[in-house]
Coordinates of C-alpha atoms (C1' of nucleotides) in Angstrom, one line a residue:
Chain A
X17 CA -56.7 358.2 73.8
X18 CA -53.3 358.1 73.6
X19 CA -50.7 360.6 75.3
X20 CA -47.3 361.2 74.1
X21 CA -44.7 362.7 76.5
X22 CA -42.1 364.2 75.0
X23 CA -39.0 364.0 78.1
X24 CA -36.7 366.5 75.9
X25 CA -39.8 369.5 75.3
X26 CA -39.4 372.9 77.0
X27 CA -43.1 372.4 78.4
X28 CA -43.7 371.0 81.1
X29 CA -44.7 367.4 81.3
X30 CA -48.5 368.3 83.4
X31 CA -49.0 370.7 80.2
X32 CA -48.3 368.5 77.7
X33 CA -51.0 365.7 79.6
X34 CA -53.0 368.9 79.8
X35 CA -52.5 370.4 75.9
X36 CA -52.8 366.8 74.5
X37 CA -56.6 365.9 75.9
X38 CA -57.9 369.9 75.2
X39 CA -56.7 368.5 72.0
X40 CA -58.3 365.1 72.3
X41 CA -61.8 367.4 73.5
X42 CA -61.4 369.4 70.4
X43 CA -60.9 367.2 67.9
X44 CA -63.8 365.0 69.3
X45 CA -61.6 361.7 70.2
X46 CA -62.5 362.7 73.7
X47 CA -66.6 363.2 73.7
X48 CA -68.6 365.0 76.3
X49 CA -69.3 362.9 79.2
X50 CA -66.1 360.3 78.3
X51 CA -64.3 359.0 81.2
X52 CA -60.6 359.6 81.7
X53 CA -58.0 357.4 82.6
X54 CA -57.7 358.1 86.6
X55 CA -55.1 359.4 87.3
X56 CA -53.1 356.2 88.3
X57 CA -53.9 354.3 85.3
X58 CA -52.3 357.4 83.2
X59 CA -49.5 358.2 85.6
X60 CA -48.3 354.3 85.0
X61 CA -49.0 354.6 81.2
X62 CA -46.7 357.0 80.5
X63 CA -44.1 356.3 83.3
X64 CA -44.4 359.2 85.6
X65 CA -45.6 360.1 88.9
X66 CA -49.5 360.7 89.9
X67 CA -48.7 364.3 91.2
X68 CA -47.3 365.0 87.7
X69 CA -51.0 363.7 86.0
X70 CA -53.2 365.2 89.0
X71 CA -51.4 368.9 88.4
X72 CA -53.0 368.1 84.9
X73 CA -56.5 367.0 85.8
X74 CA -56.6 369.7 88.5
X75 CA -55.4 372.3 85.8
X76 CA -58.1 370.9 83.3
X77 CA -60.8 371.1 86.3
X78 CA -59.9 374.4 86.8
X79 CA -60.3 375.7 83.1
X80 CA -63.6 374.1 83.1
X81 CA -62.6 371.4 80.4
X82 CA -63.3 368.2 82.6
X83 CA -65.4 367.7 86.4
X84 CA -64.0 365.3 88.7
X85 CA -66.2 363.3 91.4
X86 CA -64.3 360.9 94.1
X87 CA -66.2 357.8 92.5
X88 CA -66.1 357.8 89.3
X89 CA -62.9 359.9 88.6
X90 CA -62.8 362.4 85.8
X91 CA -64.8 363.0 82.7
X92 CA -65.3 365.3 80.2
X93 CA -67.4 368.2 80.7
X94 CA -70.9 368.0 79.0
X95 CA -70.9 372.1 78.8
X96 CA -67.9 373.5 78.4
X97 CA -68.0 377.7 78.9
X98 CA -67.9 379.3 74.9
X99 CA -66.2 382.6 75.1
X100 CA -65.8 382.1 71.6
X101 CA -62.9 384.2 72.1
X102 CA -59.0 383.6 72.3
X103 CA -57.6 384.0 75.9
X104 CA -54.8 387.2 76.0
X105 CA -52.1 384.7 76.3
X106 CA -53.5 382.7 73.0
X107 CA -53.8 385.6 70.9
X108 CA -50.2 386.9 71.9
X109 CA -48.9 384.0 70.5
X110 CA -51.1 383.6 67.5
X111 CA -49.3 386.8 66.9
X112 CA -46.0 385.8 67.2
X113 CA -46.6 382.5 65.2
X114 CA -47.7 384.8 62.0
X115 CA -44.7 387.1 62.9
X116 CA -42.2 384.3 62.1
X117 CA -44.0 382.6 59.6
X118 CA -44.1 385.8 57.5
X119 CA -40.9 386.3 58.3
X120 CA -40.0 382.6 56.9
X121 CA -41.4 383.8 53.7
X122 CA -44.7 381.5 53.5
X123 CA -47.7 382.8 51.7
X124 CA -50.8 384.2 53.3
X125 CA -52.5 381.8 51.3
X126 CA -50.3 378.8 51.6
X127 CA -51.0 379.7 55.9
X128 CA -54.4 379.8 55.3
X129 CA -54.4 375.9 53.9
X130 CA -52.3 375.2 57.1
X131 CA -55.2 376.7 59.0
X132 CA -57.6 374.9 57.4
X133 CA -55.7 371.8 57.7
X134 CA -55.3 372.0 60.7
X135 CA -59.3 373.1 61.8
X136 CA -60.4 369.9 60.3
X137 CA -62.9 370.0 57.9
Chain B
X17 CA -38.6 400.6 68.4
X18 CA -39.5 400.2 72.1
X19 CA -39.6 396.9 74.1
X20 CA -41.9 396.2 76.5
X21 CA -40.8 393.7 79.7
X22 CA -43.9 392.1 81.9
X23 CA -41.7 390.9 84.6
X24 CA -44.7 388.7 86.0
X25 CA -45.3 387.0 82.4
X26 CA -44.7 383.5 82.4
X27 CA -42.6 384.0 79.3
X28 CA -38.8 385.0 80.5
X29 CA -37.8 388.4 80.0
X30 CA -35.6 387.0 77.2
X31 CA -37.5 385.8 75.3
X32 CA -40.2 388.5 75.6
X33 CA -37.3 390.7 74.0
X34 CA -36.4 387.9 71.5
X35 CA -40.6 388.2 70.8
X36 CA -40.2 391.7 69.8
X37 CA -37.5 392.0 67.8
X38 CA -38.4 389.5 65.7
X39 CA -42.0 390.8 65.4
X40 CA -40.4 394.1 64.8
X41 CA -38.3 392.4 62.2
X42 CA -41.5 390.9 60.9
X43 CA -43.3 394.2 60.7
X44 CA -40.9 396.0 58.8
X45 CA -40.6 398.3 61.9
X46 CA -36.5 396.7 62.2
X47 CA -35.1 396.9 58.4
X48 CA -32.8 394.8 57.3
X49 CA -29.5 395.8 57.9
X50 CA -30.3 398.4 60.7
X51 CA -28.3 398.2 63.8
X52 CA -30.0 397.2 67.0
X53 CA -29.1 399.0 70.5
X54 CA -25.9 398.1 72.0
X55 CA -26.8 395.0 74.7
X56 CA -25.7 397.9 77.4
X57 CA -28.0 400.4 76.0
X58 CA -30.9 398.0 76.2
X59 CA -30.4 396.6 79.1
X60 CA -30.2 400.3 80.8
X61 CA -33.9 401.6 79.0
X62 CA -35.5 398.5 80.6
X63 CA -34.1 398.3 83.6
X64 CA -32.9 394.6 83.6
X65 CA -29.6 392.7 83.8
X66 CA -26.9 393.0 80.6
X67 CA -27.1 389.2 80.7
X68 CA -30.4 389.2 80.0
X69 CA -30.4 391.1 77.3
X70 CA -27.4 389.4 75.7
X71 CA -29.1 386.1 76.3
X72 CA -32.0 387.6 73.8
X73 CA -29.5 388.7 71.4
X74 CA -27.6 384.8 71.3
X75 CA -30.6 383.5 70.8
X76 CA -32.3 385.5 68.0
X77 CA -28.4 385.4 66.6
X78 CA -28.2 381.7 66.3
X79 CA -32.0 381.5 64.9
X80 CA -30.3 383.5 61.9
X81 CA -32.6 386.8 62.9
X82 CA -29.5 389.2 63.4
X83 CA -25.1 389.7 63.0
X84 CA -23.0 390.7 65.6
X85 CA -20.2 392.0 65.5
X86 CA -17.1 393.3 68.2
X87 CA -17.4 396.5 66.0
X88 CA -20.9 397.6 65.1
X89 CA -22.7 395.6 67.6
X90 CA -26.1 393.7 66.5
X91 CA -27.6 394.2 63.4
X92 CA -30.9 392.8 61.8
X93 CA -29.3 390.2 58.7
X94 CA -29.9 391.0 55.1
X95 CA -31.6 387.8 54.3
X96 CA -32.8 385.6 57.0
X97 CA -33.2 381.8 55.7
X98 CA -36.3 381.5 54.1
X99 CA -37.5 378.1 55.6
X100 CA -41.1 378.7 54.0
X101 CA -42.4 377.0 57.2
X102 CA -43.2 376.5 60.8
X103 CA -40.8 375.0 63.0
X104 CA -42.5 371.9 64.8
X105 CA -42.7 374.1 68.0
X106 CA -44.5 376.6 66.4
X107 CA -47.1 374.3 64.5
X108 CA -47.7 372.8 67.7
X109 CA -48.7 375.5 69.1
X110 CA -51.0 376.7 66.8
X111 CA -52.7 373.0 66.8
X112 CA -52.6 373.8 70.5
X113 CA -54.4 377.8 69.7
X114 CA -56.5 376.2 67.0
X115 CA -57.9 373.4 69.2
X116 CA -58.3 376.0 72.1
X117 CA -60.5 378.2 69.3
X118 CA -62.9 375.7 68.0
X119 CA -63.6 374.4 71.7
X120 CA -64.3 378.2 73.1
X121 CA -67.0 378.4 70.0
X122 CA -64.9 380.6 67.8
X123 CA -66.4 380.4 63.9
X124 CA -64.3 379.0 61.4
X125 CA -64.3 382.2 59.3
X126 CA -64.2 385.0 62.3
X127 CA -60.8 382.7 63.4
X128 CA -59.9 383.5 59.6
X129 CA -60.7 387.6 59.9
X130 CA -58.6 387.3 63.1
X131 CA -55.7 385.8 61.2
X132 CA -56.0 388.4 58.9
X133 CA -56.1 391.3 61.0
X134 CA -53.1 390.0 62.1
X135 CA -51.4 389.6 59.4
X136 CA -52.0 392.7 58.0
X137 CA -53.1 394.1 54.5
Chain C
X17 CA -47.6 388.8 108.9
X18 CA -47.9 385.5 110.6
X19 CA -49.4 382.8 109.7
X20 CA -50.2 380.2 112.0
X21 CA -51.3 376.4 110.9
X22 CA -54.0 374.2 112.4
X23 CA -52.8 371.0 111.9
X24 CA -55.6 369.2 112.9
X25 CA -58.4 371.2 111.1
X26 CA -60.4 369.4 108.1
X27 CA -58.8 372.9 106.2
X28 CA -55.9 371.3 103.5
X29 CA -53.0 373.2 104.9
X30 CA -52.8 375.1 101.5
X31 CA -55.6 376.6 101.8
X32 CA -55.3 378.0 105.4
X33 CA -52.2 380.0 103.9
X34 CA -54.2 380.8 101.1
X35 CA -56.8 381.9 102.9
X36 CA -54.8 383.8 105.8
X37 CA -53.3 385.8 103.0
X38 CA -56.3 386.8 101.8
X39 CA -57.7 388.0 105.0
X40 CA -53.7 390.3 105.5
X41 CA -55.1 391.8 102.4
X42 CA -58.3 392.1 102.8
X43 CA -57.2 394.0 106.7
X44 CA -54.5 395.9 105.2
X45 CA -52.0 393.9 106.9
X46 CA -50.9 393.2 103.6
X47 CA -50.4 396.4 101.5
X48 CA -50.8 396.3 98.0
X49 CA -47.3 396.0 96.3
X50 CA -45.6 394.2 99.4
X51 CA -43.5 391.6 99.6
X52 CA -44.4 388.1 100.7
X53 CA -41.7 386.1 102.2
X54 CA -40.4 384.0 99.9
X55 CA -42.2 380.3 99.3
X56 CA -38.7 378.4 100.9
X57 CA -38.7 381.4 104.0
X58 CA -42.0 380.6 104.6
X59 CA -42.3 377.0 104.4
X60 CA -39.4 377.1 107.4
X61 CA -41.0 379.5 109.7
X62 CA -44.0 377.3 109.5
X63 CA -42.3 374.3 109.5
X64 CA -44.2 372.7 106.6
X65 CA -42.8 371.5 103.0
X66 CA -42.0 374.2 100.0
X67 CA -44.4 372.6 97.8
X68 CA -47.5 373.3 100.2
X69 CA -46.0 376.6 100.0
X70 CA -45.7 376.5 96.7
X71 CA -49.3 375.3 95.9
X72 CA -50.8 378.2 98.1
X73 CA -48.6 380.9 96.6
X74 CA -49.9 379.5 93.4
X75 CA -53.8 379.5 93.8
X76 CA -53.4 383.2 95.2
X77 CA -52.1 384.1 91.5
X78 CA -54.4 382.7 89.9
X79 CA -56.9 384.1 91.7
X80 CA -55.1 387.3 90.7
X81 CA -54.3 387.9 94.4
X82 CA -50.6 388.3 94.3
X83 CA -47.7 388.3 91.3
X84 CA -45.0 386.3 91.0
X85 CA -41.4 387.4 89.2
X86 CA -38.3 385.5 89.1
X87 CA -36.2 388.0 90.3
X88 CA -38.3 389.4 94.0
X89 CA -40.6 386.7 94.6
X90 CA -44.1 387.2 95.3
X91 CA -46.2 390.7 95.9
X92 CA -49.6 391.5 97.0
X93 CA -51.2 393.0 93.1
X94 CA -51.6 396.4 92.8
X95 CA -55.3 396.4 91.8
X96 CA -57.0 393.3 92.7
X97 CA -60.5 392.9 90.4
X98 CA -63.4 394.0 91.9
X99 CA -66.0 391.9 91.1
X100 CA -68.3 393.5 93.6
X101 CA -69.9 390.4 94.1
X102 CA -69.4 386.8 95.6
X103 CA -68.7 383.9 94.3
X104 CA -71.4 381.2 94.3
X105 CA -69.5 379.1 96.8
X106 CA -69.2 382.3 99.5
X107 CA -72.8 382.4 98.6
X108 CA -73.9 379.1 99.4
X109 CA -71.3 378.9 102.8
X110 CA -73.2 382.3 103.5
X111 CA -76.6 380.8 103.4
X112 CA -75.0 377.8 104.9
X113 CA -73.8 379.9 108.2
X114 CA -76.8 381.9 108.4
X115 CA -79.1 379.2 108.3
X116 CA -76.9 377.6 111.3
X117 CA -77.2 381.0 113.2
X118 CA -80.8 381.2 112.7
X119 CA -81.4 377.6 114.7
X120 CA -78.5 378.4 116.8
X121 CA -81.3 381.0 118.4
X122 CA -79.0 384.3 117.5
X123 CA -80.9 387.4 117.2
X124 CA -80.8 389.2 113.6
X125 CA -79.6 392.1 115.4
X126 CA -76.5 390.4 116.8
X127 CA -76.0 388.8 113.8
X128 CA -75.4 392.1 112.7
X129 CA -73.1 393.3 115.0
X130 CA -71.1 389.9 114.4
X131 CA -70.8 391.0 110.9
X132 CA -70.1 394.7 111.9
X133 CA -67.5 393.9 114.2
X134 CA -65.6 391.6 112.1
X135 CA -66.2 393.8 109.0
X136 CA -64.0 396.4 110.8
X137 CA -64.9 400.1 111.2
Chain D
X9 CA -87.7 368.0 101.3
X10 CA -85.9 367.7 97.9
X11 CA -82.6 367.1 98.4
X12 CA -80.4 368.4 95.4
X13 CA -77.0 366.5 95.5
X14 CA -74.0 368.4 93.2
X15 CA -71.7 364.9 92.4
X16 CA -68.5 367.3 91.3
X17 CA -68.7 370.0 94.2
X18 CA -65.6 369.4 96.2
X19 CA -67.9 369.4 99.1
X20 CA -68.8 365.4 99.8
X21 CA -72.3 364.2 99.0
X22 CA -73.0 363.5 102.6
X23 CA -72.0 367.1 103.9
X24 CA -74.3 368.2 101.0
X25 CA -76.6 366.3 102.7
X26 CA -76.2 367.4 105.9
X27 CA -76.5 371.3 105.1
X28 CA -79.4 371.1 103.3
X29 CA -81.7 369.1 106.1
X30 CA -79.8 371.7 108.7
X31 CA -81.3 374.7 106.0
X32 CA -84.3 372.6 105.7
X33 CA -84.7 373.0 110.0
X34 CA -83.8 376.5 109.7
X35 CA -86.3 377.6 107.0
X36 CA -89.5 375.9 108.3
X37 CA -89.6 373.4 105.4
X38 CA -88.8 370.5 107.9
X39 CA -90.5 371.2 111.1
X40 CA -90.0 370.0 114.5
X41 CA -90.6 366.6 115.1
X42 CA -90.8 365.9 111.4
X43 CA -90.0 362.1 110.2
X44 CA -86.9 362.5 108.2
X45 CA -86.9 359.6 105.1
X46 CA -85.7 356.7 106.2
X47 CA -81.7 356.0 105.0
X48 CA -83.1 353.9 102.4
X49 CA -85.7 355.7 101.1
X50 CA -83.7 358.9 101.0
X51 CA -80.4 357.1 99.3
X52 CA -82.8 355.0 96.6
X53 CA -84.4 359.0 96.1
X54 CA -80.9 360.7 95.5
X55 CA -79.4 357.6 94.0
X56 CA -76.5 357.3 95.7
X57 CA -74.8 354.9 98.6
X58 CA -76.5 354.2 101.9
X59 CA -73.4 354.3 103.7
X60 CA -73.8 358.3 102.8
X61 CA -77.1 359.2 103.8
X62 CA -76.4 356.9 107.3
X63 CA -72.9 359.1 107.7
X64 CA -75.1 362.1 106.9
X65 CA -77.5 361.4 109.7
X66 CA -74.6 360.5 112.2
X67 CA -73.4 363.6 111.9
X68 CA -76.9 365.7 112.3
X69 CA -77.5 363.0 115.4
X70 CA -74.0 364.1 116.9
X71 CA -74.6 367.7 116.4
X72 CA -77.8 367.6 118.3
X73 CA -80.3 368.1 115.1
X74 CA -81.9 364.9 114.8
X75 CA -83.1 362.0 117.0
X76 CA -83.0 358.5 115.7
X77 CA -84.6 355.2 117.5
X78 CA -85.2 351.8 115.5
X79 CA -88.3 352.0 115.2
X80 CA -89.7 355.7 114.0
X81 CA -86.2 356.4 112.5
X82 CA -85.1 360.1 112.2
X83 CA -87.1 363.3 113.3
X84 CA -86.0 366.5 113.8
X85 CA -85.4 367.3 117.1
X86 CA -88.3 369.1 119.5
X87 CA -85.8 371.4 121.3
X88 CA -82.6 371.9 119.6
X89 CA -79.5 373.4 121.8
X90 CA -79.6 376.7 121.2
X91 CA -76.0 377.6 122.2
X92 CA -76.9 381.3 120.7
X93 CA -73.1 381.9 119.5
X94 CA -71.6 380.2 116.0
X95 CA -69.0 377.6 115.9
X96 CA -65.6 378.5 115.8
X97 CA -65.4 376.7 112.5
X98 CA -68.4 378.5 111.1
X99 CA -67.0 382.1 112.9
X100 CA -63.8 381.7 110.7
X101 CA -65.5 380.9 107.8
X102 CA -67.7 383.9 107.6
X103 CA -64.3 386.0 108.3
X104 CA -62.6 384.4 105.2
X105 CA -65.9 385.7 103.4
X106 CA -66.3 388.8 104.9
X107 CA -62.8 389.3 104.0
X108 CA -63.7 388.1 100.6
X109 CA -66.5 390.6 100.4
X110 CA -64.6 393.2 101.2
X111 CA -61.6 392.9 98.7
X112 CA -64.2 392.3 96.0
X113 CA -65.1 395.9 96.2
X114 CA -69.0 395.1 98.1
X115 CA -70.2 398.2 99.6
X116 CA -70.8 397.0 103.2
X117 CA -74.4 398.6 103.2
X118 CA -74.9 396.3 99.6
X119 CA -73.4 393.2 102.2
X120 CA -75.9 394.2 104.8
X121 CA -78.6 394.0 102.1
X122 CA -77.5 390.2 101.1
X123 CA -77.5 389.3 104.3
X124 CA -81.1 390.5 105.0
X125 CA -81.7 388.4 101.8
X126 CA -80.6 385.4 103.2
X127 CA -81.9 385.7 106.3
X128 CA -85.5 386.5 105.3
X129 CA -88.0 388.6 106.6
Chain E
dG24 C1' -31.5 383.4 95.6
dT25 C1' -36.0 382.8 93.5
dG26 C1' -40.0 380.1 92.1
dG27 C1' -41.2 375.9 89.2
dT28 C1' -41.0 371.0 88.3
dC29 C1' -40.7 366.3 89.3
dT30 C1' -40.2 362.0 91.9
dA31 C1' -41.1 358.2 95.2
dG32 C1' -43.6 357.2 98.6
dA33 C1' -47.1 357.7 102.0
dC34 C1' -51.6 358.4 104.1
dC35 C1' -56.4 359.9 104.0
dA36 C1' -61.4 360.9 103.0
dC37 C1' -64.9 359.6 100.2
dG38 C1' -68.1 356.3 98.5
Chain F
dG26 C1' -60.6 352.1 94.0
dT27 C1' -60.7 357.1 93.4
dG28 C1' -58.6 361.7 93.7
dG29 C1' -56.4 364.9 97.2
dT30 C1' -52.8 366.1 100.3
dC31 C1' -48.3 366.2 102.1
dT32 C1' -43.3 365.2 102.7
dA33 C1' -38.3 365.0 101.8
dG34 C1' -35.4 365.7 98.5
dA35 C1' -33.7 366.9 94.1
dC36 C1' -32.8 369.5 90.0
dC37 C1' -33.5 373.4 86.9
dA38 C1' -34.3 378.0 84.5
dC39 C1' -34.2 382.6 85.4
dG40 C1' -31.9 386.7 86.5

DNA sequence: GTGGTCTAGACCACG
DNA sequence: GTGGTCTAGACCACG
């Protein structure tokens, strides 16, 4: 898996690492059980420091998305918790996202076929 | 229309008020053309710094949302560019939300009922 | 409050802050709403780096422990959840500890009046 | 004895060790005198390093739990020090939990119940 | 002035 | 070799 830092965005570079491989969980390219790049191997990757990677992993651990152990390094997690609901935070900005893009002029049903595009099949 | 500041969100209080207005705008509760409190008169109903507010008010000016002027203050613009789409920021965010949905177990067509709800009839 | 710093216990240095805090709440020391001295204030009284601080300060929000604005720093929360209940981790260290006082050859009775005592009036 | 190891608890494998031969002792499960496995056995068992198991034992040697010689290997020790008091180490910890408890909202008559728990009739 | 982010570099426990 | 901890120092956004 690939991660893509992008040195110019508003969020911060251990979110991006973070958003990118929830991403990679979601869309499957990271499987249950699949080993991450430790956290050296990644920092040097993508040209930062290790704190800047382990703030990710820890965050990740932390949201229950990955489990670390000293020997093996991090994985992804076999279970991971189903609220099967959005957190506060997510929904307040699912909210603002339809705000604008109404406001923008699209089409409920032309955001609907963004939706859909973009839940996969 | 009233604003609401959480001072311990991680969103600034700028853009929280930036949020509003524009999902007021989006809601019909701002019309086009109606004048927005003076920067002064905000400022003083929630209790925070002029600059703060006027930072809000630059912002949502130069994303095309509202006028000012020295004489009538802010108001909400006739017609705001109709992009018919997201910015990059804001589809990333909903891959980001999207991604974050599937993995917590949400169902395709309750994420749907959600969107709907808040988009509105 | 003060908070003093083993240096050489096994305890990471974050967490003794984290968990001193705790305990000035949990004895009242700490009053909900209070001020905490700021992360740089307190990393000089205790003669340790901001980031450890920082990292300490951090874990207590998410815990939901204390808030953090911009403006005033950190605060003890008003209403801290009540979960009524332990975590599995004070669970097992529980069962841990007792089993320790058991061979240890203390009497249930003054491992009762340990617990009174340090439970407070 | 089965001994259950957790390989992504933050506590190491051969502290996990440690507690539950010392919980073992304490519960009557492994009685006194009772052959421990050997290192080898016990690390082939839980699949894992025998440079663990052998720290594991060190340290339930050095705290006066165990008895090792050649050629019977470990056994629980006949008359183990009973110093009638808890550790400093294991004193603070229960403070942290009490103080835990206590912010959680547990009743302290509901604490005294999972205590009683724990310790058994 | 405040907390948040990041770096370069170091050391350590664990296994 | 792995993640975890810590430092000294810097810069930044927010208000």
């Amino acid at each position: 898996m690939i991660i893509r830092i992008n040195e110019y965005s508003d969020i911060p570079i251990y979110m991006q690492i973070r958003n990118q491989i929830v991403m990679g969980i979601s869309s499957g390219e990271l499987s249950a059980g699949e080993q991450l790049p430790t956290v050296r191997a990644l920092s040097m990757e993508i040209g930062i420091n290790t704190m800047t990677v382990s703030k990710a992993y820890q965050i990740l651990k932390s949201e229950g998305y990955i489990l670390t152990d000293r020997k093996n390094g991090a994985r992804v997690r076999m279970e991971i918790n189903q609220s099967k609901s959005l957190s506060n935070e997510n929904a307040d900005e699912l909210r603002r996202i339809i705000s604008e893009a109404k406001i923008s002029g699209i089409a409920k049903e032309d955001f609907n076929k963004l939706i859909d595009e973009m839940w996969g099949k």
